[in-house]
PDB file of C-alpha atoms in Angstrom:
ATOM      1  CA  MET F 678      26.208 -45.596  32.885  1.00 73.00           C
ATOM      2  CA  LYS F 679      22.886 -46.783  31.475  1.00 82.00           C
ATOM      3  CA  THR F 680      22.601 -47.615  27.790  1.00 89.00           C
ATOM      4  CA  LEU F 681      21.129 -44.688  25.890  1.00 95.00           C
ATOM      5  CA  LEU F 682      17.856 -45.197  24.040  1.00 95.00           C
ATOM      6  CA  LEU F 683      16.025 -42.500  22.104  1.00 97.00           C
ATOM      7  CA  PRO F 684      12.304 -42.683  22.971  1.00 96.00           C
ATOM      8  CA  SER F 685      11.264 -41.785  19.406  1.00 97.00           C
ATOM      9  CA  ALA F 686      12.261 -39.532  16.512  1.00 98.00           C
ATOM     10  CA  LEU F 687      11.100 -36.617  18.677  1.00 98.00           C
ATOM     11  CA  VAL F 688      12.426 -35.797  22.156  1.00 98.00           C
ATOM     12  CA  ASP F 689      11.582 -32.975  24.545  1.00 98.00           C
ATOM     13  CA  SER F 690      13.871 -30.624  26.449  1.00 98.00           C
ATOM     14  CA  SER F 691      13.564 -32.491  29.749  1.00 98.00           C
ATOM     15  CA  TRP F 692      14.702 -35.749  28.139  1.00 98.00           C
ATOM     16  CA  LEU F 693      17.637 -33.998  26.489  1.00 98.00           C
ATOM     17  CA  ALA F 694      18.649 -32.231  29.706  1.00 98.00           C
ATOM     18  CA  GLU F 695      18.609 -35.549  31.563  1.00 97.00           C
ATOM     19  CA  HIS F 696      20.837 -37.262  28.991  1.00 98.00           C
ATOM     20  CA  LEU F 697      22.913 -34.310  27.756  1.00 98.00           C
ATOM     21  CA  HIS F 698      26.217 -35.551  29.177  1.00 96.00           C
ATOM     22  CA  HIS F 699      25.861 -39.184  28.146  1.00 97.00           C
ATOM     23  CA  PRO F 700      29.038 -40.176  26.246  1.00 96.00           C
ATOM     24  CA  ASP F 701      27.017 -41.726  23.415  1.00 97.00           C
ATOM     25  CA  LEU F 702      24.935 -38.595  22.770  1.00 98.00           C
ATOM     26  CA  VAL F 703      25.806 -35.839  20.292  1.00 98.00           C
ATOM     27  CA  VAL F 704      23.728 -32.670  19.925  1.00 98.00           C
ATOM     28  CA  LEU F 705      23.639 -30.822  16.597  1.00 98.00           C
ATOM     29  CA  ASP F 706      22.414 -27.300  15.860  1.00 98.00           C
ATOM     30  CA  ALA F 707      21.042 -27.277  12.297  1.00 98.00           C
ATOM     31  CA  SER F 708      19.637 -23.740  12.310  1.00 98.00           C
ATOM     32  CA  TRP F 709      19.001 -22.282   8.863  1.00 96.00           C
ATOM     33  CA  HIS F 710      16.883 -19.403   7.602  1.00 91.00           C
ATOM     34  CA  MET F 711      15.509 -18.397   4.229  1.00 82.00           C
ATOM     35  CA  PRO F 712      17.937 -16.042   2.456  1.00 78.00           C
ATOM     36  CA  ALA F 713      15.475 -13.137   2.732  1.00 77.00           C
ATOM     37  CA  ALA F 714      15.621 -13.398   6.534  1.00 77.00           C
ATOM     38  CA  LYS F 715      19.272 -12.239   6.470  1.00 77.00           C
ATOM     39  CA  ARG F 716      20.054 -14.325   9.570  1.00 83.00           C
ATOM     40  CA  SER F 717      22.936 -16.726   9.993  1.00 91.00           C
ATOM     41  CA  GLY F 718      22.320 -19.993  11.773  1.00 91.00           C
ATOM     42  CA  GLU F 719      26.033 -20.378  12.444  1.00 92.00           C
ATOM     43  CA  GLN F 720      26.276 -16.910  14.003  1.00 93.00           C
ATOM     44  CA  GLU F 721      23.303 -17.697  16.221  1.00 94.00           C
ATOM     45  CA  TRP F 722      24.971 -20.948  17.247  1.00 96.00           C
ATOM     46  CA  ARG F 723      28.106 -19.075  18.273  1.00 95.00           C
ATOM     47  CA  GLN F 724      26.057 -16.566  20.261  1.00 96.00           C
ATOM     48  CA  GLN F 725      24.035 -19.136  22.184  1.00 97.00           C
ATOM     49  CA  ARG F 726      23.634 -22.888  21.978  1.00 98.00           C
ATOM     50  CA  ILE F 727      22.840 -25.962  23.978  1.00 98.00           C
ATOM     51  CA  PRO F 728      26.065 -26.948  25.789  1.00 98.00           C
ATOM     52  CA  GLY F 729      28.255 -29.094  23.575  1.00 98.00           C
ATOM     53  CA  ALA F 730      26.147 -28.624  20.447  1.00 98.00           C
ATOM     54  CA  ARG F 731      28.015 -28.771  17.142  1.00 98.00           C
ATOM     55  CA  PHE F 732      26.889 -26.866  14.075  1.00 97.00           C
ATOM     56  CA  PHE F 733      25.521 -28.954  11.215  1.00 98.00           C
ATOM     57  CA  ASP F 734      25.763 -26.707   8.160  1.00 98.00           C
ATOM     58  CA  PHE F 735      23.682 -28.357   5.448  1.00 98.00           C
ATOM     59  CA  ASP F 736      23.388 -25.158   3.427  1.00 96.00           C
ATOM     60  CA  SER F 737      26.996 -24.257   2.640  1.00 95.00           C
ATOM     61  CA  LYS F 738      29.136 -27.230   3.722  1.00 98.00           C
ATOM     62  CA  ILE F 739      27.414 -30.618   4.007  1.00 98.00           C
ATOM     63  CA  LYS F 740      25.864 -30.458   0.533  1.00 98.00           C
ATOM     64  CA  ASP F 741      26.504 -31.447  -3.076  1.00 98.00           C
ATOM     65  CA  ASN F 742      28.824 -28.709  -4.335  1.00 96.00           C
ATOM     66  CA  ASP F 743      28.423 -29.887  -7.944  1.00 97.00           C
ATOM     67  CA  SER F 744      24.673 -29.234  -7.997  1.00 97.00           C
ATOM     68  CA  SER F 745      23.157 -25.905  -9.007  1.00 95.00           C
ATOM     69  CA  LEU F 746      20.263 -26.628  -6.636  1.00 96.00           C
ATOM     70  CA  PRO F 747      20.451 -25.491  -3.002  1.00 96.00           C
ATOM     71  CA  HIS F 748      21.695 -27.824  -0.240  1.00 97.00           C
ATOM     72  CA  MET F 749      21.306 -31.122  -2.094  1.00 98.00           C
ATOM     73  CA  LEU F 750      22.487 -34.320  -0.423  1.00 98.00           C
ATOM     74  CA  PRO F 751      26.220 -34.897  -0.928  1.00 98.00           C
ATOM     75  CA  SER F 752      27.858 -38.185  -1.799  1.00 98.00           C
ATOM     76  CA  GLU F 753      28.333 -40.923   0.773  1.00 98.00           C
ATOM     77  CA  ALA F 754      32.062 -40.212   0.881  1.00 98.00           C
ATOM     78  CA  GLN F 755      31.677 -36.469   1.441  1.00 98.00           C
ATOM     79  CA  PHE F 756      28.964 -36.941   4.055  1.00 98.00           C
ATOM     80  CA  SER F 757      31.046 -39.541   5.887  1.00 98.00           C
ATOM     81  CA  GLN F 758      34.079 -37.265   5.994  1.00 98.00           C
ATOM     82  CA  GLN F 759      32.285 -34.102   7.083  1.00 98.00           C
ATOM     83  CA  VAL F 760      30.123 -35.789   9.700  1.00 98.00           C
ATOM     84  CA  SER F 761      33.193 -37.557  11.079  1.00 98.00           C
ATOM     85  CA  GLU F 762      34.902 -34.164  11.374  1.00 98.00           C
ATOM     86  CA  LEU F 763      32.011 -33.108  13.631  1.00 98.00           C
ATOM     87  CA  GLY F 764      33.011 -35.952  15.947  1.00 98.00           C
ATOM     88  CA  LEU F 765      30.170 -38.254  14.939  1.00 98.00           C
ATOM     89  CA  SER F 766      30.463 -42.022  14.740  1.00 98.00           C
ATOM     90  CA  ASN F 767      27.911 -44.643  13.781  1.00 98.00           C
ATOM     91  CA  HIS F 768      27.328 -45.677  17.406  1.00 98.00           C
ATOM     92  CA  HIS F 769      26.238 -42.189  18.469  1.00 98.00           C
ATOM     93  CA  HIS F 770      22.693 -41.175  19.314  1.00 98.00           C
ATOM     94  CA  ILE F 771      22.050 -37.757  17.778  1.00 98.00           C
ATOM     95  CA  VAL F 772      19.579 -35.049  18.784  1.00 98.00           C
ATOM     96  CA  ILE F 773      19.108 -32.117  16.406  1.00 98.00           C
ATOM     97  CA  TYR F 774      17.541 -28.733  17.088  1.00 98.00           C
ATOM     98  CA  ASP F 775      17.230 -25.333  15.462  1.00 98.00           C
ATOM     99  CA  SER F 776      16.769 -21.772  16.685  1.00 97.00           C
ATOM    100  CA  SER F 777      13.294 -21.416  15.129  1.00 97.00           C
ATOM    101  CA  GLY F 778      11.669 -24.152  17.177  1.00 97.00           C
ATOM    102  CA  MET F 779      10.831 -26.525  14.329  1.00 98.00           C
ATOM    103  CA  PHE F 780      12.031 -25.509  10.915  1.00 98.00           C
ATOM    104  CA  ALA F 781      15.430 -26.719   9.708  1.00 98.00           C
ATOM    105  CA  ALA F 782      16.273 -29.494  12.192  1.00 98.00           C
ATOM    106  CA  PRO F 783      14.090 -32.110  10.436  1.00 98.00           C
ATOM    107  CA  ARG F 784      16.157 -31.581   7.285  1.00 98.00           C
ATOM    108  CA  ALA F 785      19.293 -32.685   9.131  1.00 98.00           C
ATOM    109  CA  TRP F 786      17.326 -35.569  10.686  1.00 99.00           C
ATOM    110  CA  TRP F 787      16.256 -36.682   7.212  1.00 98.00           C
ATOM    111  CA  MET F 788      19.800 -36.382   5.832  1.00 98.00           C
ATOM    112  CA  LEU F 789      21.120 -38.691   8.548  1.00 98.00           C
ATOM    113  CA  ARG F 790      18.285 -41.178   7.978  1.00 98.00           C
ATOM    114  CA  ALA F 791      18.942 -41.021   4.218  1.00 98.00           C
ATOM    115  CA  MET F 792      22.590 -41.835   4.950  1.00 98.00           C
ATOM    116  CA  GLY F 793      21.670 -44.868   7.012  1.00 98.00           C
ATOM    117  CA  HIS F 794      21.757 -43.528  10.583  1.00 98.00           C
ATOM    118  CA  GLU F 795      18.711 -44.580  12.583  1.00 98.00           C
ATOM    119  CA  LYS F 796      19.636 -43.312  16.067  1.00 98.00           C
ATOM    120  CA  VAL F 797      18.611 -39.721  15.451  1.00 98.00           C
ATOM    121  CA  ALA F 798      15.848 -37.490  16.837  1.00 98.00           C
ATOM    122  CA  VAL F 799      14.694 -33.870  16.685  1.00 98.00           C
ATOM    123  CA  LEU F 800      14.231 -31.652  19.738  1.00 98.00           C
ATOM    124  CA  ASP F 801      10.576 -30.642  19.924  1.00 98.00           C
ATOM    125  CA  GLY F 802      10.347 -26.864  20.273  1.00 98.00           C
ATOM    126  CA  GLY F 803      14.043 -26.481  19.502  1.00 98.00           C
ATOM    127  CA  LEU F 804      16.219 -23.895  21.198  1.00 98.00           C
ATOM    128  CA  PRO F 805      13.262 -21.658  22.229  1.00 98.00           C
ATOM    129  CA  ALA F 806      11.759 -24.515  24.263  1.00 98.00           C
ATOM    130  CA  TRP F 807      15.147 -25.263  25.854  1.00 98.00           C
ATOM    131  CA  ILE F 808      15.530 -21.612  26.858  1.00 98.00           C
ATOM    132  CA  GLN F 809      11.933 -21.343  28.061  1.00 98.00           C
ATOM    133  CA  GLN F 810      12.504 -24.214  30.462  1.00 98.00           C
ATOM    134  CA  GLY F 811      15.547 -22.486  31.926  1.00 98.00           C
ATOM    135  CA  TYR F 812      18.224 -24.950  30.863  1.00 98.00           C
ATOM    136  CA  ALA F 813      21.864 -23.908  30.532  1.00 97.00           C
ATOM    137  CA  LEU F 814      23.373 -22.316  27.442  1.00 98.00           C
ATOM    138  CA  GLU F 815      26.912 -21.723  26.255  1.00 98.00           C
ATOM    139  CA  SER F 816      28.368 -19.222  23.799  1.00 96.00           C
ATOM    140  CA  GLY F 817      31.565 -18.216  22.077  1.00 92.00           C
ATOM    141  CA  GLU F 818      34.132 -20.394  20.363  1.00 91.00           C
ATOM    142  CA  PRO F 819      33.150 -24.053  20.710  1.00 93.00           C
ATOM    143  CA  ALA F 820      35.392 -26.692  22.186  1.00 92.00           C
ATOM    144  CA  VAL F 821      37.533 -28.678  19.763  1.00 94.00           C
ATOM    145  CA  VAL F 822      36.100 -32.147  19.176  1.00 96.00           C
ATOM    146  CA  SER F 823      38.035 -35.264  18.255  1.00 97.00           C
ATOM    147  CA  PRO F 824      37.132 -36.688  14.840  1.00 98.00           C
ATOM    148  CA  GLY F 825      34.718 -39.579  14.823  1.00 98.00           C
ATOM    149  CA  HIS F 826      34.355 -42.474  12.413  1.00 98.00           C
ATOM    150  CA  PHE F 827      31.084 -42.277  10.527  1.00 98.00           C
ATOM    151  CA  VAL F 828      30.427 -44.433   7.475  1.00 98.00           C
ATOM    152  CA  ALA F 829      27.377 -43.386   5.454  1.00 98.00           C
ATOM    153  CA  HIS F 830      25.170 -45.865   3.603  1.00 98.00           C
ATOM    154  CA  ARG F 831      22.809 -44.069   1.259  1.00 98.00           C
ATOM    155  CA  GLN F 832      19.208 -45.293   1.609  1.00 98.00           C
ATOM    156  CA  ALA F 833      17.480 -44.919  -1.743  1.00 98.00           C
ATOM    157  CA  ASP F 834      14.000 -45.385  -0.272  1.00 98.00           C
ATOM    158  CA  TRP F 835      14.374 -42.169   1.770  1.00 98.00           C
ATOM    159  CA  ILE F 836      15.240 -40.076  -1.312  1.00 98.00           C
ATOM    160  CA  ALA F 837      13.177 -39.159  -4.373  1.00 98.00           C
ATOM    161  CA  ASP F 838      14.243 -37.475  -7.599  1.00 98.00           C
ATOM    162  CA  ALA F 839      12.156 -35.737 -10.262  1.00 98.00           C
ATOM    163  CA  THR F 840      11.684 -38.908 -12.317  1.00 98.00           C
ATOM    164  CA  GLN F 841      10.377 -40.828  -9.304  1.00 98.00           C
ATOM    165  CA  VAL F 842       8.051 -37.961  -8.410  1.00 98.00           C
ATOM    166  CA  GLN F 843       6.677 -37.827 -11.942  1.00 97.00           C
ATOM    167  CA  THR F 844       5.933 -41.552 -11.797  1.00 97.00           C
ATOM    168  CA  ALA F 845       4.372 -41.278  -8.340  1.00 97.00           C
ATOM    169  CA  LEU F 846       2.008 -38.510  -9.418  1.00 97.00           C
ATOM    170  CA  SER F 847       0.258 -40.917 -11.784  1.00 94.00           C
ATOM    171  CA  GLN F 848       0.018 -43.805  -9.325  1.00 95.00           C
ATOM    172  CA  SER F 849      -2.528 -44.319  -6.573  1.00 95.00           C
ATOM    173  CA  ASP F 850      -0.149 -46.174  -4.259  1.00 97.00           C
ATOM    174  CA  THR F 851       1.974 -43.071  -3.574  1.00 98.00           C
ATOM    175  CA  ARG F 852       1.002 -39.572  -2.454  1.00 98.00           C
ATOM    176  CA  VAL F 853       3.068 -36.455  -3.161  1.00 98.00           C
ATOM    177  CA  LEU F 854       2.602 -33.881  -0.406  1.00 98.00           C
ATOM    178  CA  ASP F 855       3.784 -30.274  -0.782  1.00 98.00           C
ATOM    179  CA  ALA F 856       4.740 -28.397   2.408  1.00 98.00           C
ATOM    180  CA  ARG F 857       4.664 -24.911   0.865  1.00 98.00           C
ATOM    181  CA  SER F 858       1.997 -22.321   1.658  1.00 98.00           C
ATOM    182  CA  ARG F 859      -1.369 -22.624  -0.041  1.00 98.00           C
ATOM    183  CA  GLU F 860      -0.703 -19.343  -1.871  1.00 97.00           C
ATOM    184  CA  ARG F 861       2.510 -20.644  -3.427  1.00 97.00           C
ATOM    185  CA  PHE F 862       0.970 -24.045  -4.140  1.00 98.00           C
ATOM    186  CA  SER F 863      -2.043 -22.535  -5.917  1.00 98.00           C
ATOM    187  CA  GLY F 864       0.113 -20.147  -7.925  1.00 97.00           C
ATOM    188  CA  GLN F 865      -1.416 -17.039  -6.381  1.00 96.00           C
ATOM    189  CA  ALA F 866       1.965 -16.088  -4.894  1.00 95.00           C
ATOM    190  CA  ALA F 867       5.159 -15.842  -6.917  1.00 93.00           C
ATOM    191  CA  ASP F 868       8.049 -18.105  -6.050  1.00 93.00           C
ATOM    192  CA  PRO F 869      10.827 -16.276  -4.182  1.00 91.00           C
ATOM    193  CA  ARG F 870      13.503 -17.805  -6.410  1.00 91.00           C
ATOM    194  CA  PRO F 871      14.084 -16.177  -9.836  1.00 91.00           C
ATOM    195  CA  GLY F 872      13.121 -18.326 -12.790  1.00 93.00           C
ATOM    196  CA  VAL F 873      10.969 -20.722 -10.765  1.00 96.00           C
ATOM    197  CA  ARG F 874       7.358 -20.947 -11.943  1.00 97.00           C
ATOM    198  CA  PRO F 875       4.421 -20.563  -9.555  1.00 97.00           C
ATOM    199  CA  GLY F 876       1.994 -23.406  -8.983  1.00 98.00           C
ATOM    200  CA  HIS F 877       2.313 -27.095  -8.203  1.00 98.00           C
ATOM    201  CA  MET F 878       2.754 -30.574  -9.645  1.00 98.00           C
ATOM    202  CA  PRO F 879      -0.430 -32.023 -11.190  1.00 98.00           C
ATOM    203  CA  GLY F 880      -1.840 -34.514  -8.691  1.00 97.00           C
ATOM    204  CA  ALA F 881       0.124 -33.269  -5.669  1.00 98.00           C
ATOM    205  CA  HIS F 882      -1.649 -32.368  -2.423  1.00 98.00           C
ATOM    206  CA  CYS F 883      -0.919 -29.310  -0.288  1.00 98.00           C
ATOM    207  CA  LEU F 884      -0.228 -29.664   3.444  1.00 98.00           C
ATOM    208  CA  PRO F 885       1.601 -26.526   4.654  1.00 98.00           C
ATOM    209  CA  PHE F 886       4.147 -27.539   7.286  1.00 98.00           C
ATOM    210  CA  GLY F 887       2.909 -24.889   9.719  1.00 98.00           C
ATOM    211  CA  GLU F 888      -0.421 -26.689  10.020  1.00 98.00           C
ATOM    212  CA  LEU F 889       1.400 -29.534  11.810  1.00 98.00           C
ATOM    213  CA  LEU F 890       2.959 -27.230  14.389  1.00 98.00           C
ATOM    214  CA  GLU F 891       1.951 -25.047  17.295  1.00 98.00           C
ATOM    215  CA  GLN F 892       4.474 -22.547  18.693  1.00 96.00           C
ATOM    216  CA  GLY F 893       7.423 -24.523  17.339  1.00 97.00           C
ATOM    217  CA  HIS F 894       6.181 -27.874  18.660  1.00 98.00           C
ATOM    218  CA  PHE F 895       4.571 -30.720  16.753  1.00 98.00           C
ATOM    219  CA  LEU F 896       0.874 -31.194  17.373  1.00 98.00           C
ATOM    220  CA  PRO F 897       0.015 -34.210  19.558  1.00 97.00           C
ATOM    221  CA  SER F 898       0.401 -37.454  17.619  1.00 95.00           C
ATOM    222  CA  GLU F 899      -3.324 -38.087  17.300  1.00 97.00           C
ATOM    223  CA  LEU F 900      -3.829 -34.647  15.724  1.00 98.00           C
ATOM    224  CA  LEU F 901      -0.838 -35.192  13.422  1.00 97.00           C
ATOM    225  CA  ALA F 902      -2.388 -38.462  12.311  1.00 97.00           C
ATOM    226  CA  GLN F 903      -5.709 -36.732  11.611  1.00 98.00           C
ATOM    227  CA  LYS F 904      -4.017 -34.028   9.509  1.00 98.00           C
ATOM    228  CA  LEU F 905      -2.092 -36.608   7.479  1.00 98.00           C
ATOM    229  CA  ALA F 906      -5.114 -38.902   7.086  1.00 98.00           C
ATOM    230  CA  LEU F 907      -6.871 -36.185   5.056  1.00 97.00           C
ATOM    231  CA  HIS F 908      -4.263 -36.764   2.338  1.00 97.00           C
ATOM    232  CA  LEU F 909      -2.576 -40.082   2.962  1.00 97.00           C
ATOM    233  CA  ALA F 910      -3.966 -43.608   3.388  1.00 96.00           C
ATOM    234  CA  PRO F 911      -2.067 -45.967   5.725  1.00 94.00           C
ATOM    235  CA  GLU F 912      -1.014 -48.210   2.848  1.00 95.00           C
ATOM    236  CA  GLN F 913       0.236 -45.388   0.601  1.00 97.00           C
ATOM    237  CA  GLY F 914       3.834 -44.414   0.191  1.00 98.00           C
ATOM    238  CA  LEU F 915       4.700 -40.747   0.666  1.00 98.00           C
ATOM    239  CA  ILE F 916       6.983 -38.329  -1.148  1.00 98.00           C
ATOM    240  CA  CYS F 917       7.379 -34.939   0.552  1.00 98.00           C
ATOM    241  CA  SER F 918       8.248 -31.779  -1.347  1.00 98.00           C
ATOM    242  CA  CYS F 919       8.575 -28.062  -0.544  1.00 98.00           C
ATOM    243  CA  GLY F 920      10.594 -25.120  -1.851  1.00 97.00           C
ATOM    244  CA  SER F 921      14.104 -26.545  -1.558  1.00 97.00           C
ATOM    245  CA  GLY F 922      13.844 -29.746   0.475  1.00 98.00           C
ATOM    246  CA  VAL F 923      13.934 -28.278   4.002  1.00 98.00           C
ATOM    247  CA  THR F 924      10.351 -28.041   5.269  1.00 98.00           C
ATOM    248  CA  ALA F 925       9.452 -31.178   3.283  1.00 98.00           C
ATOM    249  CA  ALA F 926      11.384 -32.971   6.012  1.00 98.00           C
ATOM    250  CA  ILE F 927       8.871 -31.655   8.588  1.00 98.00           C
ATOM    251  CA  LEU F 928       6.171 -33.605   6.750  1.00 98.00           C
ATOM    252  CA  ALA F 929       8.465 -36.628   6.552  1.00 98.00           C
ATOM    253  CA  LEU F 930       9.141 -36.502  10.288  1.00 98.00           C
ATOM    254  CA  ALA F 931       5.432 -36.131  11.056  1.00 98.00           C
ATOM    255  CA  ALA F 932       4.659 -39.160   8.893  1.00 98.00           C
ATOM    256  CA  ASN F 933       7.412 -41.133  10.604  1.00 98.00           C
ATOM    257  CA  LEU F 934       6.074 -40.190  14.033  1.00 98.00           C
ATOM    258  CA  THR F 935       2.593 -41.398  13.104  1.00 97.00           C
ATOM    259  CA  GLY F 936       3.763 -44.784  11.862  1.00 97.00           C
ATOM    260  CA  HIS F 937       4.112 -44.368   8.117  1.00 97.00           C
ATOM    261  CA  LYS F 938       6.924 -46.573   6.829  1.00 94.00           C
ATOM    262  CA  GLN F 939       7.406 -45.546   3.180  1.00 97.00           C
ATOM    263  CA  VAL F 940       8.507 -41.922   3.446  1.00 98.00           C
ATOM    264  CA  ALA F 941      10.857 -40.074   1.099  1.00 98.00           C
ATOM    265  CA  VAL F 942      11.840 -36.453   0.512  1.00 98.00           C
ATOM    266  CA  TYR F 943      12.103 -34.990  -2.984  1.00 98.00           C
ATOM    267  CA  ASP F 944      15.517 -33.429  -2.569  1.00 98.00           C
ATOM    268  CA  GLY F 945      15.309 -30.973  -5.476  1.00 98.00           C
ATOM    269  CA  SER F 946      11.733 -30.016  -4.552  1.00 98.00           C
ATOM    270  CA  TRP F 947      10.032 -27.033  -6.174  1.00 98.00           C
ATOM    271  CA  THR F 948      13.293 -25.252  -6.970  1.00 97.00           C
ATOM    272  CA  GLU F 949      14.100 -28.058  -9.395  1.00 98.00           C
ATOM    273  CA  TRP F 950      10.563 -28.843 -10.571  1.00 98.00           C
ATOM    274  CA  GLY F 951       9.332 -25.280 -11.006  1.00 98.00           C
ATOM    275  CA  GLY F 952      12.613 -24.284 -12.628  1.00 97.00           C
ATOM    276  CA  ASN F 953      12.516 -27.011 -15.270  1.00 97.00           C
ATOM    277  CA  PRO F 954      10.242 -26.067 -18.219  1.00 97.00           C
ATOM    278  CA  ASP F 955      10.048 -29.730 -19.238  1.00 97.00           C
ATOM    279  CA  LEU F 956       8.187 -30.656 -16.062  1.00 98.00           C
ATOM    280  CA  PRO F 957       4.406 -30.018 -15.829  1.00 98.00           C
ATOM    281  CA  VAL F 958       3.048 -27.262 -13.590  1.00 98.00           C
ATOM    282  CA  VAL F 959      -0.570 -26.375 -12.859  1.00 98.00           C
ATOM    283  CA  THR F 960      -2.152 -23.472 -10.975  1.00 97.00           C
ATOM    284  CA  ASP F 961      -5.526 -22.986  -9.329  1.00 90.00           C
ATOM    285  CA  ASN F 962      -6.161 -19.629 -10.969  1.00 67.00           C
TER     286      ASN F 962
END
């Protein structure tokens, strides 16, 4: 069998269908929805999924259980153990999708990159695109998988904390981009989480993640580059933020796809920043 090679950090349904049964490929379903949606990604995965897909639960399992913030990155040891239990090993090529098209899968992509795994891509258009093209699905109780051997190596340059963000906001060599809606960024809309202030970090730029997408697919690369170029110079580093570190990863993936090398996600994002009265917040009111 031919050696597997991911074409980029983004693959389409036809590529995945062609390589689905390669022994070095693992498919992960990372579906997640905002709490107000009252939908369960895991339930959806059990009801219908790409054949062989395993559920990557970054919201209630593969997360830092000692943090009060939602779905923060766990330790290397915890990540290694839980990913190994999913049957993953360091030699695997991983393709991640979600049931929304393009929403939560980039978060799982970023987590794997932040833990040192480079052979990982996101399915453009997600499960809706797979279904639209008529490819097979499976449902019900998944097959038991043999444990893998995955050793995580945390990559500090992929991860930003509040202190690093605060420093970056005052420096011209790094841009902080916020993926939230313009209404939440400006402070015109209240934050959905109790106790979190409206507004944004002084000096941050707003690029709502939906402006990089069309019907669950990324815009063509040249259009992505144009959107990012309005905020980000080629030589600048990038820190991506959002509400809780999920859609920030959409910006990070877009930057990666368009050739930006210094890309990090602020893991605590606005839930941490807006909830901490010691950190500065501004509004456009």
